[in-house]
mmCIF file of C-alpha atoms and ligand atoms in Angstrom:
data_model
loop_
_atom_site.group_PDB
_atom_site.id
_atom_site.type_symbol
_atom_site.label_atom_id
_atom_site.label_comp_id
_atom_site.label_asym_id
_atom_site.label_seq_id
_atom_site.Cartn_x
_atom_site.Cartn_y
_atom_site.Cartn_z
ATOM 1 C CA MET A 1103 -2.529 -11.833 -10.914
ATOM 2 C CA ASP A 1104 -3.475 -9.323 -13.594
ATOM 3 C CA LYS A 1105 -2.678 -5.633 -14.102
ATOM 4 C CA LYS A 1106 -5.897 -4.532 -12.426
ATOM 5 C CA GLU A 1107 -5.084 -6.470 -9.256
ATOM 6 C CA MET A 1108 -1.521 -5.140 -9.351
ATOM 7 C CA VAL A 1109 -2.818 -1.549 -9.564
ATOM 8 C CA LYS A 1110 -4.786 -2.120 -6.359
ATOM 9 C CA LEU A 1111 -1.702 -3.482 -4.574
ATOM 10 C CA LEU A 1112 0.634 -0.770 -5.865
ATOM 11 C CA ASN A 1113 -1.866 1.842 -4.709
ATOM 12 C CA GLU A 1114 -1.755 0.348 -1.188
ATOM 13 C CA ASP A 1115 2.039 0.638 -1.369
ATOM 14 C CA LEU A 1116 1.746 4.218 -2.638
ATOM 15 C CA ALA A 1117 -0.486 5.130 0.318
ATOM 16 C CA GLY A 1118 2.242 3.652 2.551
ATOM 17 C CA GLU A 1119 4.941 5.783 0.920
ATOM 18 C CA LEU A 1120 2.839 8.952 1.155
ATOM 19 C CA GLY A 1121 2.308 8.113 4.824
ATOM 20 C CA ALA A 1122 6.063 7.529 5.278
ATOM 21 C CA ILE A 1123 6.837 10.977 3.841
ATOM 22 C CA ILE A 1124 4.416 12.604 6.296
ATOM 23 C CA GLN A 1125 5.702 10.420 9.141
ATOM 24 C CA TYR A 1126 9.321 11.478 8.580
ATOM 25 C CA LEU A 1127 8.446 15.150 8.081
ATOM 26 C CA THR A 1128 6.375 15.240 11.252
ATOM 27 C CA TYR A 1129 8.840 13.270 13.343
ATOM 28 C CA ALA A 1130 11.660 15.566 12.151
ATOM 29 C CA ALA A 1131 9.720 18.467 13.630
ATOM 30 C CA LYS A 1132 8.945 16.566 16.845
ATOM 31 C CA ALA A 1133 12.436 15.224 17.639
ATOM 32 C CA THR A 1134 13.699 16.697 20.922
ATOM 33 C CA GLY A 1135 16.642 16.611 23.272
ATOM 34 C CA PRO A 1136 20.401 16.522 22.714
ATOM 35 C CA TYR A 1137 20.043 14.244 19.657
ATOM 36 C CA ARG A 1138 17.508 16.486 17.954
ATOM 37 C CA PRO A 1139 19.890 17.774 15.259
ATOM 38 C CA GLN A 1140 20.937 14.261 14.179
ATOM 39 C CA LEU A 1141 17.453 12.741 14.444
ATOM 40 C CA SER A 1142 15.838 15.570 12.576
ATOM 41 C CA GLN A 1143 18.450 15.450 9.814
ATOM 42 C CA PHE A 1144 18.164 11.665 9.567
ATOM 43 C CA TYR A 1145 14.365 11.817 9.217
ATOM 44 C CA LEU A 1146 14.508 14.516 6.553
ATOM 45 C CA GLN A 1147 17.089 12.532 4.601
ATOM 46 C CA GLU A 1148 14.696 9.553 4.489
ATOM 47 C CA VAL A 1149 11.964 11.710 2.952
ATOM 48 C CA GLY A 1150 13.986 11.812 -0.288
ATOM 49 C CA ASP A 1151 14.071 8.010 -0.644
ATOM 50 C CA GLU A 1152 10.379 7.620 0.157
ATOM 51 C CA GLN A 1153 9.528 10.340 -2.343
ATOM 52 C CA ILE A 1154 11.380 8.469 -5.094
ATOM 53 C CA HIS A 1155 9.459 5.308 -4.161
ATOM 54 C CA ALA A 1156 6.137 7.169 -4.197
ATOM 55 C CA GLN A 1157 6.968 8.701 -7.562
ATOM 56 C CA PHE A 1158 7.806 5.322 -9.074
ATOM 57 C CA LEU A 1159 4.586 3.752 -7.748
ATOM 58 C CA ALA A 1160 2.378 6.616 -8.978
ATOM 59 C CA ASN A 1161 3.953 6.370 -12.432
ATOM 60 C CA LYS A 1162 3.499 2.595 -12.560
ATOM 61 C CA VAL A 1163 -0.167 2.838 -11.528
ATOM 62 C CA VAL A 1164 -0.784 5.281 -14.389
ATOM 63 C CA ALA A 1165 1.239 3.141 -16.825
ATOM 64 C CA TYR A 1166 -1.055 0.227 -15.931
ATOM 65 C CA GLY A 1167 -4.148 2.343 -16.619
ATOM 66 C CA GLY A 1168 -5.023 3.089 -12.986
ATOM 67 C CA GLU A 1169 -5.543 6.202 -10.907
ATOM 68 C CA PRO A 1170 -2.914 6.835 -8.201
ATOM 69 C CA VAL A 1171 -4.268 7.241 -4.660
ATOM 70 C CA THR A 1172 -3.774 10.581 -2.921
ATOM 71 C CA VAL A 1173 -4.782 9.533 0.584
ATOM 72 C CA PRO A 1174 -1.826 8.480 2.763
ATOM 73 C CA ARG A 1175 -1.774 5.575 5.196
ATOM 74 C CA PRO A 1176 -2.340 7.116 8.672
ATOM 75 C CA VAL A 1177 0.797 8.034 10.621
ATOM 76 C CA PRO A 1178 0.948 6.355 14.051
ATOM 77 C CA SER A 1179 1.118 8.796 16.935
ATOM 78 C CA ALA A 1180 4.376 8.809 18.870
ATOM 79 C CA HIS A 1181 5.422 11.175 21.629
ATOM 80 C CA THR A 1182 9.056 10.471 22.446
ATOM 81 C CA ASN A 1183 12.151 10.005 20.294
ATOM 82 C CA HIS A 1184 12.127 6.330 21.228
ATOM 83 C CA GLU A 1185 8.468 5.848 20.272
ATOM 84 C CA MET A 1186 9.059 7.582 16.956
ATOM 85 C CA LEU A 1187 12.005 5.333 16.129
ATOM 86 C CA GLU A 1188 10.001 2.254 17.089
ATOM 87 C CA GLU A 1189 7.118 3.289 14.829
ATOM 88 C CA ILE A 1190 9.577 3.932 12.000
ATOM 89 C CA MET A 1191 11.184 0.532 12.451
ATOM 90 C CA LYS A 1192 7.737 -1.127 12.268
ATOM 91 C CA ALA A 1193 6.852 0.809 9.106
ATOM 92 C CA GLU A 1194 10.196 0.029 7.420
ATOM 93 C CA ARG A 1195 9.934 -3.681 8.264
ATOM 94 C CA LYS A 1196 6.409 -3.725 6.851
ATOM 95 C CA ALA A 1197 7.706 -2.069 3.666
ATOM 96 C CA VAL A 1198 10.410 -4.759 3.325
ATOM 97 C CA ALA A 1199 7.784 -7.513 3.712
ATOM 98 C CA ASP A 1200 5.305 -5.815 1.360
ATOM 99 C CA TYR A 1201 7.830 -5.186 -1.437
ATOM 100 C CA SER A 1202 9.273 -8.699 -1.115
ATOM 101 C CA LEU A 1203 5.777 -10.096 -1.677
ATOM 102 C CA ARG A 1204 5.052 -7.546 -4.416
ATOM 103 C CA ALA A 1205 8.227 -8.551 -6.286
ATOM 104 C CA ARG A 1206 7.034 -12.190 -6.320
ATOM 105 C CA GLN A 1207 3.613 -11.063 -7.554
ATOM 106 C CA ALA A 1208 5.256 -8.963 -10.291
ATOM 107 C CA GLU A 1209 7.208 -12.064 -11.316
ATOM 108 C CA GLU A 1210 3.866 -13.898 -11.658
ATOM 109 C CA LEU A 1211 2.616 -11.052 -13.792
ATOM 110 C CA GLY A 1212 5.727 -11.312 -15.974
ATOM 111 C CA ASP A 1213 6.848 -7.689 -15.574
ATOM 112 C CA LYS A 1214 10.602 -8.024 -15.069
ATOM 113 C CA GLY A 1215 11.140 -4.244 -14.908
ATOM 114 C CA LEU A 1216 8.717 -4.028 -12.010
ATOM 115 C CA VAL A 1217 10.389 -6.988 -10.269
ATOM 116 C CA VAL A 1218 13.788 -5.289 -10.449
ATOM 117 C CA GLN A 1219 12.424 -1.949 -9.231
ATOM 118 C CA LEU A 1220 10.601 -3.584 -6.311
ATOM 119 C CA GLU A 1221 13.747 -5.502 -5.369
ATOM 120 C CA ASP A 1222 15.649 -2.192 -5.336
ATOM 121 C CA MET A 1223 13.006 -0.861 -2.976
ATOM 122 C CA VAL A 1224 13.412 -3.939 -0.731
ATOM 123 C CA ARG A 1225 17.111 -3.038 -0.542
ATOM 124 C CA ASP A 1226 16.371 0.620 0.315
ATOM 125 C CA GLU A 1227 13.808 -0.250 3.006
ATOM 126 C CA SER A 1228 16.084 -2.941 4.486
ATOM 127 C CA GLY A 1229 18.787 -0.276 4.801
ATOM 128 C CA HIS A 1230 16.354 2.078 6.552
ATOM 129 C CA ALA A 1231 15.172 -0.663 8.921
ATOM 130 C CA GLU A 1232 18.725 -1.741 9.803
ATOM 131 C CA GLU A 1233 19.821 1.824 10.454
ATOM 132 C CA VAL A 1234 16.929 2.413 12.863
ATOM 133 C CA GLU A 1235 17.422 -0.984 14.482
ATOM 134 C CA ARG A 1236 20.996 0.001 15.350
ATOM 135 C CA MET A 1237 19.888 3.378 16.683
ATOM 136 C CA LEU A 1238 17.458 1.604 19.022
ATOM 137 C CA ARG A 1239 19.784 -1.215 20.027
ATOM 138 C CA ASP A 1240 21.475 0.575 22.914
ATOM 139 C CA TRP A 1241 18.785 3.103 23.604
ATOM 140 C CA LEU A 1242 16.540 2.213 26.536
ATOM 141 C CA ALA A 1243 12.947 3.443 26.348
ATOM 142 C CA LYS A 1244 12.038 6.355 28.590
HETATM 143 FE FE1 FE2 B 303 9.796 3.666 0.755
HETATM 144 FE FE1 FE2 B 304 11.872 3.547 4.024
#
């Protein structure tokens, strides 16, 4: 693991965060039904966290001498509230897995600051995933 390889990986993560921002913004607009106010507010609240993650990753890519990506990971299409929450849960679980791996790779690289930041992001994404998991727990798909 060297800095160049890490730039490539952090850029994949950055594309994921840019995609997450778009996903939450779009889903906030698309939420319908009696729970629309809560769902919409919840999605918009998440945008703030993902933006902080994206900002950190873009800064780190530049600090390592790379060029931050500007193309987001594609947002999965979802048509109902339930489908949107399921897609979000998948994305958040992927983020937890990706940042857990990335923290180990940063350890290999010997960048303790990056390790700590990535572990913070694992905590944030775990919180997002658990929140959505509880929303879906008693909500049958329609
Ligand atoms: Fe994130
Ligand atoms: Fe998240």
